[in-house]
Amino acid sequence: MWEYTDKVKEAFLHPKNVGEIEGADAVGEVGSIVCGDALKLYLRIDKETGTITDAKFQTFGCASAIASSSALTELVRGKTLDEAMTISNQDIAGFLGGLPDQKMHCSVMGREALEAAIANYRGQPVKQKDEGRTVCKCFDVTEEKIRKVAIENHLTTVDEITNFTKAGGGCGECLPAIEALLQDIWSLKPVDKPSKPKILTNLHRIALIQEIIESEIRPGLQADNGDVELIDIEGSRVSIALRGMCTGCMMADVTVKGIQSKLRELVSNDIVVEALQ
Amino acid sequence: MNPVYLDNNATTRVAPEVLETMLPYFSELFGNPSSMHTFGGQLHRRIEEAREKVAALINAEPYEIIFTSCGTESDNAAIMSAVESQPRKRHIITTRVEHPAVLNFCQHLGRKGHRVTLLPVNKQGQLDSDTLLRTLDDDTAVVSIMYANNETGVIFPVETLSSILKERGILFHTDAVQAVGKIPIDVTKIPVDMLTISGHKLHAPKGIGALYVRKGTRFHPYIIGGHQEGGRRAGTENVASVIGFGKAAELARGHLGDDSAYLGKLRDRLEQGLLASCPNAGVNGDISNRLPNTSNISFEYVEGEAILLRLNEHNICASSGSACSSGSLEPSHVLRAMGVPYTTVHGSIRFSLSRFNTDGDVDAVLDVMPGIINELRELSPFGKKHSAKA
């Protein structure tokens, strides 16, 4: 059961401005019956002033899709086209007192219908599908749309992208592509590694080595059913023992070298790691 | 005001007799059946009586019944046991239309290295035994096929399937959660090895289920601990619910014939009434092999969640296979496996009845549904030309 606000319920049960406008000045159509929601927006525009004098809609979809369409028509009425273009999907959701996270795509559909209608009025060409690479094949969502919605709504997680655009909500094959896209959009760098401390006391050095082995090295080995045990630390000499699948592994030397270079990188350059049997 | 409750494949109301039977076990009879003292120990006898009643509902022997916490646990336990008792066999066969309790568990095992075959269904949601035969091999550890589908009510030919598998010596589990209590099931006539039952689908409370394990079938416990349930399912017994389940099974057995006829009549009146009053609507599923209580109807050009919420305004409870009401973005896996076109799948509504439903409930739906469908089609860019009004 969705937690809809009273405003969503009211706009769903008694939607405003339903229907067609005969000879509308602009029509915007988005979505499809296959995807489960579709919205057709009709606008009457005063050519002298560029003001939207009437707006009506037809929507196939769930309660929040119908409520978002109703809200959209109420928001645009009386506005100039330039003013209308500033209406965001958040404005539509806000007008309804908010939408459940998983339903935010309904507000995005409203915004898209508005853009499509205004483009139609201004005689701008209908956007070709191949303008952006299709990322999500199930719901036919392009890279361009994901970038746009992510930036407009400050979306940083794949789940959020799915909630707002539906991308990734079907077979899930495109989830890694969305993740990569988000990394690119926000230029997310890997989390900063702890920087090398300048002066190391013995106590510091031991604590640091322990911590790095626990948090940076063991999880990786354990993922391959291996493990490592810290045996002793004497000055810069670190004695370890390989455990689990690492024991007798042909790649054991490489593993030990890897641990050494990690510790050299994060602790100090003179660390020498030796493996005990 | 009581709702018009037509969502009995989701859950059922606890029968008043069941509740009454259970009450003492929440108060004065609070003992532990494993105790040595009479106060606790006497409950052991009550549990065995409940076991006899649940067994009788499917004509099993009492020791073939293991009480569990729910249908999902029974399904998981059955498949896990089949796999663990035959470690050399790595192939699991199930269908594309199973409940997630089976489907997701098999896919989980698939990710752990088992080979999983998902059998397709035809447009009527029916399974073909030849397809099953073609997928069987010497590596097949278990076949798990539901008795009846929760969304469409379609009944699979479990009798034929289980005979084929018995001949081949392959373990067969059936999730009979939707079937038990609605249609007669006799395990002496159907050679299944394991069968899942859920309490809350037959007027017992939630949180109690059972797994039938045929005598002689090797069984590895899924929940390990104490000696309860003959060491086959550890954990202190859910005494009140077990006893309530027993009572519900006894009632279901007594009602079986009458209920079937009553529900079938009520369901058919609802279905035919809706099809007559709502144009561009059609039934999903094989209507010649179907549970008597279930009707799944697609209303084209409208979306299911919108229908449900409009029905909700009239205090009518049903469910839908549409994407928006499933909590995901994809519509029902069952209807998609049947190849129901997207134009209709989003507008599917399931009505599922119980013996507590009346002609008045059917009238309530028939009164409001044409108006709801018409209004939503008036709203829809695809629907206008399909509305009933001229």
XYZ file of C-alpha atoms in Angstrom:
667
model
C 0.000 0.000 0.000
C 1.445 3.346 -1.001
C 1.502 6.185 1.482
C -0.159 8.883 -0.577
C -0.793 12.342 0.832
C -4.370 13.579 1.092
C -3.613 15.945 -1.767
C -2.562 13.056 -4.032
C -5.711 11.144 -3.092
C -7.905 14.157 -3.743
C -6.238 14.902 -7.095
C -6.589 11.214 -8.077
C -10.222 10.835 -7.011
C -11.303 14.234 -8.340
C -8.738 15.248 -10.951
C -8.965 18.747 -12.442
C -8.826 19.624 -16.152
C -9.457 16.178 -17.572
C -9.958 15.728 -21.291
C -8.958 17.036 -24.692
C -8.819 20.612 -25.968
C -10.299 20.716 -29.460
C -7.792 22.394 -31.767
C -5.226 22.806 -29.003
C -2.297 25.112 -29.724
C 0.162 22.626 -28.271
C 0.087 18.922 -27.499
C 2.736 17.000 -25.570
C 2.659 13.231 -25.384
C 4.996 11.092 -23.279
C 5.108 7.514 -21.962
C 3.410 4.472 -23.436
C 0.866 1.836 -22.514
C 3.668 -0.734 -22.470
C 5.542 1.092 -19.717
C 2.397 1.355 -17.627
C 1.901 5.096 -17.790
C 1.317 7.697 -20.465
C 0.315 11.351 -20.415
C -1.094 13.556 -23.161
C -1.100 17.278 -22.326
C -3.127 19.841 -24.293
C -2.472 23.594 -24.039
C -4.405 26.621 -25.282
C -1.962 29.531 -25.681
C -2.679 33.231 -26.184
C -0.427 34.097 -29.100
C -0.169 37.800 -28.207
C 1.020 37.339 -24.651
C 2.413 33.803 -24.808
C 0.223 32.879 -21.848
C -1.255 29.438 -21.240
C -4.979 30.117 -20.991
C -6.129 26.517 -20.703
C -4.543 23.132 -19.983
C -6.106 19.691 -20.036
C -4.777 16.166 -19.806
C -5.446 12.523 -20.507
C -3.490 9.990 -18.463
C -3.192 6.232 -18.410
C -1.547 5.203 -15.187
C -1.662 4.766 -11.463
C -3.051 7.154 -8.854
C 0.096 9.265 -8.619
C 0.373 9.556 -12.403
C -3.184 10.889 -12.587
C -2.637 13.191 -9.594
C 0.646 14.519 -11.068
C -1.104 15.270 -14.373
C -3.886 17.130 -12.605
C -1.314 19.107 -10.588
C 0.612 19.954 -13.757
C -2.425 21.474 -15.458
C -3.191 23.561 -12.375
C 0.406 24.776 -12.183
C 0.698 25.882 -15.814
C -2.636 27.647 -16.210
C -2.202 31.415 -16.414
C 1.567 31.207 -16.769
C 3.593 32.464 -19.738
C 5.506 29.807 -21.610
C 8.787 31.055 -20.153
C 7.352 30.883 -16.644
C 5.944 27.433 -17.342
C 9.338 26.197 -18.483
C 10.673 26.832 -14.971
C 8.213 24.370 -13.422
C 10.260 21.396 -12.273
C 9.197 17.902 -11.375
C 9.793 18.862 -7.723
C 7.223 21.643 -8.138
C 4.679 19.064 -9.317
C 5.467 16.722 -6.414
C 5.479 19.679 -4.010
C 2.048 20.821 -5.209
C 0.774 17.395 -4.119
C 2.464 17.517 -0.721
C 5.119 15.069 -1.940
C 5.098 11.685 -3.658
C 6.406 8.329 -2.398
C 10.059 7.868 -3.495
C 9.209 5.056 -5.896
C 6.586 7.258 -7.549
C 8.733 10.284 -8.330
C 8.868 9.188 -11.978
C 5.230 10.307 -12.244
C 6.272 13.899 -11.561
C 9.116 13.571 -14.068
C 6.583 12.408 -16.663
C 4.591 15.607 -16.017
C 7.609 17.806 -16.570
C 8.468 15.908 -19.781
C 4.954 16.332 -21.155
C 5.183 20.068 -20.526
C 8.528 20.289 -22.337
C 7.154 18.262 -25.226
C 4.063 20.492 -25.508
C 6.056 23.723 -25.473
C 8.531 22.338 -28.011
C 5.533 21.391 -30.135
C 4.168 24.939 -29.916
C 7.489 26.534 -30.739
C 7.876 24.264 -33.727
C 10.984 22.641 -32.345
C 11.578 19.211 -33.782
C 10.430 16.249 -31.749
C 13.493 14.749 -30.154
C 14.715 11.687 -31.966
C 15.164 8.589 -29.898
C 18.705 8.081 -31.155
C 19.809 11.465 -29.857
C 20.898 9.835 -26.638
C 22.158 6.337 -26.058
C 19.422 4.092 -24.614
C 20.646 2.911 -21.229
C 17.562 1.041 -19.959
C 16.036 -1.097 -22.685
C 13.067 -2.254 -20.560
C 11.727 1.279 -20.101
C 13.501 2.932 -23.033
C 15.376 5.507 -20.960
C 18.233 7.404 -22.592
C 21.512 8.516 -21.080
C 20.458 12.101 -21.749
C 17.318 11.719 -19.618
C 19.194 10.080 -16.755
C 21.802 12.867 -16.750
C 19.153 15.545 -16.838
C 16.949 14.096 -14.093
C 19.957 13.242 -11.914
C 21.286 16.787 -12.053
C 17.910 18.493 -11.643
C 17.023 16.365 -8.622
C 20.498 15.862 -7.135
C 20.259 12.098 -7.446
C 23.332 10.171 -6.396
C 22.226 6.531 -6.064
C 21.031 3.978 -8.582
C 17.840 3.431 -6.560
C 17.023 7.106 -6.842
C 17.541 6.997 -10.608
C 15.134 4.048 -10.788
C 12.546 5.869 -8.677
C 12.711 8.992 -10.805
C 13.124 7.545 -14.317
C 12.232 3.831 -13.985
C 15.623 3.039 -15.552
C 16.943 -0.194 -14.062
C 13.539 -1.243 -12.716
C 13.052 -4.089 -15.187
C 15.620 -6.791 -15.896
C 18.312 -4.870 -14.032
C 20.919 -5.427 -16.752
C 21.664 -1.705 -17.011
C 22.289 -1.134 -13.288
C 26.107 -1.111 -13.691
C 25.763 1.363 -16.587
C 23.651 3.659 -14.391
C 26.215 3.381 -11.626
C 28.975 4.345 -14.075
C 26.886 7.228 -15.354
C 26.397 8.531 -11.809
C 30.132 8.284 -11.172
C 30.671 10.324 -14.280
C 27.974 12.906 -13.516
C 29.185 13.622 -10.029
C 32.821 12.727 -10.783
C 32.740 10.516 -7.761
C 36.285 9.622 -6.879
C 37.071 6.554 -4.823
C 37.035 7.341 -1.114
C 40.302 8.993 -0.093
C 42.812 6.566 1.291
C 44.266 7.464 4.688
C 47.337 9.558 3.988
C 50.737 8.505 5.197
C 51.394 9.866 8.695
C 54.590 11.874 8.847
C 56.287 10.706 12.002
C 55.604 7.190 13.229
C 56.165 6.048 16.767
C 56.481 2.265 17.198
C 53.045 2.229 18.799
C 51.574 4.136 15.886
C 53.217 1.926 13.341
C 51.917 -1.267 14.956
C 48.397 0.086 15.317
C 48.362 1.327 11.735
C 49.625 -1.952 10.290
C 47.023 -3.866 12.282
C 44.278 -1.596 11.082
C 45.266 -1.799 7.429
C 45.527 -5.572 7.518
C 42.082 -5.797 9.115
C 40.256 -3.291 6.962
C 42.102 -3.246 3.634
C 43.732 -6.614 3.175
C 41.777 -9.373 4.910
C 38.347 -8.623 3.343
C 39.816 -9.023 -0.150
C 41.491 -12.318 0.695
C 38.448 -13.616 2.544
C 36.316 -12.943 -0.518
C 38.428 -15.601 -2.254
C 38.206 -17.904 0.782
C 41.726 -17.011 1.831
C 42.954 -15.107 4.869
C 46.022 -13.678 6.515
C 47.161 -13.534 10.133
C 49.475 -10.912 11.543
C 52.122 -12.737 13.580
C 54.641 -10.100 14.638
C 55.996 -6.642 13.936
C 59.614 -5.815 14.658
C 60.661 -2.390 13.495
C 59.851 -2.406 9.780
C 59.731 -6.219 9.526
C 56.177 -7.539 9.387
C 55.657 -11.288 9.797
C 52.429 -12.745 8.513
C 50.976 -16.195 7.894
C 48.685 -16.956 4.989
C 45.570 -18.933 5.870
C 42.669 -20.679 4.167
C 42.888 -20.976 0.404
C 46.008 -18.782 0.413
C 47.935 -21.604 2.068
C 49.966 -23.340 -0.598
C 48.410 -21.169 -3.289
C 50.643 -20.817 -6.328
C 50.101 -17.098 -6.186
C 51.152 -16.847 -2.515
C 54.325 -14.892 -3.339
C 52.326 -12.401 -5.335
C 49.876 -12.024 -2.450
C 52.721 -11.352 0.014
C 54.261 -8.807 -2.355
C 50.858 -7.168 -2.698
C 50.488 -6.853 1.048
C 53.980 -5.384 1.271
C 53.355 -2.747 -1.351
C 50.045 -1.813 0.306
C 51.786 -1.346 3.648
C 54.603 0.598 1.993
C 52.031 2.823 0.356
C 50.055 3.480 3.520
C 52.570 3.161 6.365
C 56.168 3.625 5.346
C 58.474 2.846 2.443
C 60.835 0.584 4.358
C 58.319 -2.110 5.330
C 59.385 -5.669 4.568
C 56.761 -8.393 4.722
C 57.733 -12.007 5.211
C 55.398 -14.954 5.233
C 55.820 -17.668 7.858
C 54.634 -21.195 7.160
C -17.933 -1.064 8.647
C -16.590 -4.385 7.443
C -14.900 -4.241 4.071
C -16.104 -6.214 1.077
C -13.115 -8.514 1.253
C -12.334 -10.167 -2.083
C -8.616 -10.730 -1.563
C -8.682 -14.184 0.014
C -5.719 -15.493 -1.988
C -3.664 -12.890 -0.098
C -5.004 -13.907 3.277
C -8.278 -14.967 4.902
C -10.091 -13.979 8.047
C -9.576 -16.234 11.042
C -12.758 -18.287 11.433
C -14.537 -17.466 14.732
C -14.395 -21.147 15.801
C -10.630 -21.123 15.168
C -10.089 -18.043 17.309
C -12.188 -19.511 20.103
C -10.166 -22.740 20.058
C -6.924 -20.792 20.282
C -7.733 -18.387 23.108
C -6.944 -20.613 26.125
C -3.426 -21.166 24.790
C -2.712 -17.456 25.064
C -3.774 -17.369 28.706
C -4.033 -20.217 31.210
C -2.606 -22.976 28.980
C 0.701 -21.263 28.353
C 2.971 -24.248 28.952
C 5.726 -25.687 26.814
C 4.719 -28.991 25.203
C 8.252 -30.339 25.736
C 8.005 -30.035 29.549
C 7.950 -33.104 31.783
C 5.199 -31.732 34.020
C 1.588 -32.353 33.150
C 0.846 -28.647 32.864
C 3.106 -28.239 29.850
C 3.213 -31.810 28.653
C -0.568 -32.050 28.173
C -0.233 -29.635 25.253
C 1.722 -32.234 23.355
C -1.483 -34.251 23.002
C -3.344 -31.169 21.681
C -0.642 -30.619 19.076
C -0.879 -34.215 17.919
C -4.652 -33.836 17.555
C -4.095 -30.769 15.386
C -1.584 -32.735 13.321
C -4.190 -35.451 12.760
C -6.685 -32.859 11.508
C -4.240 -31.200 9.114
C -3.201 -34.652 7.853
C -6.837 -35.657 7.338
C -7.449 -32.641 5.097
C -5.112 -34.157 2.474
C -5.612 -37.796 3.532
C -2.050 -38.089 4.878
C -0.743 -39.881 7.968
C -0.177 -37.560 10.954
C 3.564 -38.289 11.112
C 3.864 -37.068 7.529
C 2.974 -33.522 8.652
C 5.656 -31.104 9.916
C 4.440 -27.803 11.341
C 6.380 -24.752 10.145
C 6.076 -20.988 10.513
C 4.548 -20.338 7.080
C 4.213 -21.474 3.486
C 7.486 -19.846 2.526
C 9.385 -21.802 5.164
C 7.771 -25.037 3.985
C 8.734 -24.304 0.371
C 12.313 -23.385 1.281
C 12.674 -26.403 3.588
C 11.334 -28.852 0.987
C 13.642 -27.689 -1.801
C 16.659 -27.387 0.498
C 16.080 -30.877 1.847
C 15.810 -32.319 -1.657
C 19.079 -30.669 -2.645
C 20.954 -31.559 0.532
C 19.889 -35.181 0.506
C 21.237 -35.604 -3.060
C 24.466 -33.605 -3.115
C 25.583 -35.074 -6.453
C 22.511 -33.828 -8.288
C 22.629 -30.166 -9.255
C 19.557 -29.614 -11.406
C 16.355 -28.014 -10.082
C 13.201 -27.648 -12.172
C 10.368 -25.259 -11.385
C 8.059 -22.970 -13.364
C 8.096 -19.348 -14.384
C 4.830 -18.709 -12.559
C 5.730 -19.968 -9.071
C 5.261 -17.928 -5.922
C 8.439 -16.013 -4.974
C 8.862 -18.444 -2.048
C 9.833 -21.098 -4.607
C 11.027 -19.005 -7.551
C 13.414 -16.754 -5.650
C 14.690 -19.633 -3.524
C 15.512 -21.693 -6.641
C 17.198 -18.690 -8.211
C 19.166 -18.225 -4.997
C 20.362 -21.847 -5.320
C 21.089 -21.116 -8.978
C 23.485 -18.380 -7.932
C 25.157 -20.857 -5.581
C 25.944 -23.266 -8.381
C 22.799 -25.249 -9.079
C 21.330 -25.407 -12.557
C 17.764 -24.106 -12.566
C 15.232 -24.746 -15.320
C 12.117 -22.555 -15.367
C 9.291 -24.230 -17.275
C 7.178 -21.960 -19.475
C 3.382 -21.848 -19.490
C 1.032 -21.278 -22.417
C -1.389 -18.390 -22.956
C -3.877 -19.967 -20.571
C -1.197 -20.211 -17.905
C -1.195 -23.983 -18.311
C 1.817 -26.263 -18.095
C 2.684 -28.917 -20.624
C 3.856 -32.263 -19.220
C 5.883 -32.986 -22.399
C 7.995 -29.912 -21.754
C 8.698 -31.206 -18.265
C 9.660 -34.616 -19.669
C 12.136 -33.028 -22.082
C 13.936 -31.126 -19.327
C 14.374 -34.058 -16.956
C 17.816 -35.606 -16.772
C 19.895 -37.804 -14.486
C 21.168 -34.691 -12.723
C 17.668 -33.549 -11.681
C 17.433 -33.369 -7.885
C 13.925 -32.007 -7.488
C 10.957 -30.669 -9.395
C 8.854 -28.050 -7.610
C 5.582 -27.117 -9.295
C 2.704 -25.321 -7.648
C -0.675 -27.022 -7.323
C -2.673 -23.927 -8.223
C -1.558 -20.439 -9.154
C -2.200 -17.649 -6.671
C -2.834 -14.973 -9.304
C -4.965 -16.776 -11.863
C -6.210 -19.775 -9.879
C -5.065 -22.082 -12.704
C -4.696 -25.663 -11.448
C -1.723 -27.616 -12.793
C -2.018 -31.327 -13.691
C -0.175 -32.328 -10.522
C -1.553 -35.868 -10.630
C -0.080 -36.531 -14.087
C 3.166 -34.701 -13.320
C 3.733 -36.525 -10.056
C 3.158 -39.916 -11.712
C 5.744 -39.118 -14.388
C 8.253 -38.101 -11.736
C 7.547 -41.076 -9.541
C 8.288 -43.373 -12.473
C 11.573 -41.565 -13.033
C 12.397 -41.645 -9.317
C 12.743 -37.846 -9.114
C 11.653 -35.970 -5.989
C 8.550 -33.856 -6.492
C 7.458 -30.974 -4.295
C 4.275 -29.014 -4.819
C 3.387 -25.653 -3.307
C -0.291 -26.323 -2.596
C -0.824 -23.179 -0.515
C -3.673 -21.935 -2.732
C -5.221 -25.335 -3.364
C -5.516 -26.969 0.059
C -8.910 -26.246 1.566
C -10.322 -25.033 -1.768
C -10.288 -28.262 -3.757
C -10.037 -31.893 -2.592
C -6.459 -33.189 -2.401
C -5.678 -36.806 -1.572
C -1.997 -37.678 -1.250
C -2.779 -41.398 -1.423
C -3.894 -40.811 -5.030
C -1.282 -38.219 -6.034
C 2.282 -39.463 -5.594
C 3.879 -36.178 -4.498
C 6.835 -36.449 -2.127
C 6.399 -33.091 -0.411
C 3.521 -30.629 -0.288
C 3.296 -27.154 1.226
C 0.269 -25.895 3.162
C -0.273 -22.452 4.670
C -2.609 -21.766 7.576
C -3.716 -18.234 6.852
C -5.040 -19.119 3.411
C -7.643 -21.382 5.008
C -8.939 -19.288 7.914
C -6.186 -20.116 10.430
C -3.990 -17.243 11.647
C -0.814 -16.006 9.944
C 2.483 -17.473 11.081
C 1.644 -21.167 10.801
C 2.231 -23.564 7.946
C 2.917 -27.216 7.320
C 5.014 -29.383 5.088
C 3.769 -32.819 4.117
C 6.691 -35.223 3.685
C 5.699 -38.637 2.395
C 6.760 -41.560 4.548
C 10.113 -42.852 3.352
C 11.243 -39.544 1.819
C 14.642 -38.511 3.124
C 14.318 -35.228 4.935
C 17.033 -32.847 6.066
C 15.830 -30.272 8.588
C 16.014 -26.641 7.511
C 15.857 -25.161 11.004
C 18.215 -26.944 13.327
C 18.048 -26.994 17.106
C 15.814 -28.921 19.502
C 13.974 -32.184 19.004
C 10.568 -30.685 18.169
C 8.603 -32.120 15.235
C 10.558 -35.345 15.484
C 13.833 -33.464 14.955
C 12.636 -32.290 11.544
C 11.843 -28.696 12.509
C 13.385 -27.262 15.649
C 11.903 -24.449 17.707
C 9.298 -24.341 20.455
C 5.908 -25.011 18.917
C 3.600 -22.096 18.103
C 1.034 -23.904 20.247
C -1.988 -21.635 19.844
C -1.528 -21.329 16.082
C -0.925 -25.062 15.610
C -4.163 -25.766 17.424
C -5.962 -23.053 15.462
C -4.579 -24.539 12.241
C -5.935 -27.937 13.259
C -9.378 -26.468 13.830
C -9.263 -24.578 10.528
C -8.261 -27.770 8.694
C -11.131 -29.636 10.326
C -13.575 -26.905 9.248
C -12.127 -26.792 5.720
C -12.542 -30.558 5.378
C -16.137 -30.334 6.528
C -16.905 -27.439 4.184
C -14.942 -28.635 1.156
C -17.730 -29.833 -1.136
C -20.245 -27.160 -0.187
C -17.682 -24.363 -0.316
C -16.504 -25.329 -3.777
C -19.993 -25.213 -5.212
C -20.917 -22.032 -3.332
C -17.715 -20.196 -4.261
C -17.890 -21.298 -7.881
C -21.407 -19.951 -8.217
C -20.540 -16.662 -6.542
C -17.340 -16.243 -8.552
C -19.048 -17.002 -11.855
C -21.763 -14.463 -11.151
C -19.142 -11.840 -10.360
C -17.051 -12.676 -13.415
C -19.904 -12.873 -15.890
C -21.440 -9.723 -14.464
C -18.211 -7.787 -14.900
C -17.582 -9.082 -18.416
C -21.135 -8.158 -19.398
C -20.993 -4.653 -17.946
C -17.406 -3.683 -18.805
C -16.401 -3.787 -22.483
C -12.826 -4.709 -23.421
C -12.344 -6.950 -20.442
C -11.220 -10.568 -20.455
C -10.404 -13.385 -18.062
C -6.763 -14.394 -17.577
C -6.094 -18.104 -17.170
C -7.397 -21.542 -18.055
C -11.028 -21.326 -16.958
C -11.622 -25.074 -17.316
C -8.936 -25.880 -14.725
C -9.261 -23.207 -12.112
C -9.809 -22.769 -8.380
C -13.491 -22.077 -7.715
C -12.760 -18.897 -5.758
C -10.437 -16.982 -8.097
C -11.106 -14.649 -10.993
C -8.404 -12.640 -12.720
C -9.776 -10.105 -15.164
C -7.904 -7.618 -17.336
C -9.590 -4.318 -18.078
C -7.856 -2.920 -21.139
C -6.602 0.687 -21.353
C -6.763 1.302 -17.592
C -4.175 0.769 -14.913
C -4.679 -1.659 -12.036
C -3.533 0.446 -9.112
C -5.948 3.189 -10.117
C -8.795 0.630 -10.206
C -7.838 -0.766 -6.782
C -7.737 2.653 -5.161
C -11.108 3.572 -6.656
C -12.509 0.265 -5.347
C -10.907 1.078 -2.009
C -13.047 4.222 -1.845
C -16.041 1.880 -1.863
C -14.458 -0.271 0.839
C -13.826 -3.120 -1.616
C -10.558 -5.071 -1.317
C -8.996 -6.818 -4.314
C -5.513 -7.008 -5.815
C -3.785 -6.320 -9.108
C -0.914 -7.606 -11.225
C -0.068 -4.131 -12.467
C 3.441 -2.787 -12.067
C 2.421 0.074 -9.810
C 0.644 -2.108 -7.282
C 3.377 -4.738 -7.150
C 5.890 -2.378 -5.577
C 8.213 -2.879 -8.522
C 8.151 -1.308 -11.941
C 7.425 -4.539 -13.781
C 3.939 -6.037 -13.906
C 3.071 -9.539 -12.660
C 5.616 -12.210 -13.601
C 2.764 -14.704 -13.903
C 0.800 -12.739 -16.487
C 3.958 -11.880 -18.418
C 4.957 -15.565 -18.487
C 1.523 -16.245 -20.005
C 2.243 -13.681 -22.700
C -0.633 -11.408 -21.683
C -0.027 -8.269 -23.784
C 1.189 -5.154 -22.011
C -1.960 -3.326 -23.085
C -3.931 -5.627 -20.782
C -1.461 -6.740 -18.141
C -1.392 -3.360 -16.401
C -5.159 -3.460 -15.956
C -5.447 -6.891 -14.352
C -7.527 -7.283 -11.214
C -7.748 -10.410 -9.079
C -10.857 -11.151 -7.072
C -10.507 -14.083 -4.685
C -13.433 -15.244 -2.567
C -13.954 -17.243 0.599
C -16.947 -18.856 2.252
C -17.432 -15.617 4.215
C -18.376 -13.773 1.018
C -22.009 -13.249 0.105
C -24.158 -12.333 -2.889
C -24.207 -8.838 -1.383
C -20.425 -8.584 -1.845
C -20.736 -9.528 -5.497
C -23.517 -6.961 -5.932
C -21.330 -4.273 -4.363
C -18.606 -4.850 -6.973
C -21.049 -5.111 -9.857
C -22.621 -1.819 -8.744
C -19.468 0.265 -8.828
C -17.051 -1.418 -11.223
C -18.529 -0.322 -14.581
C -18.490 3.303 -13.395
C -14.899 3.078 -12.194
C -13.659 1.503 -15.419
C -15.564 4.031 -17.490
C -14.249 6.998 -15.550
C -10.648 5.827 -15.761
C -11.016 5.184 -19.488
C -12.387 8.701 -19.910
C -9.183 9.887 -18.258
C -6.952 7.736 -20.434
C -5.559 8.840 -23.803
C -6.089 5.272 -25.063
C -9.412 4.564 -23.476
C -11.950 7.032 -24.762
C -13.037 5.068 -27.788
C -13.414 1.984 -25.599
C -15.684 3.456 -22.945
C -19.129 1.980 -22.517
C -20.899 5.286 -22.973
C -21.574 6.393 -26.529
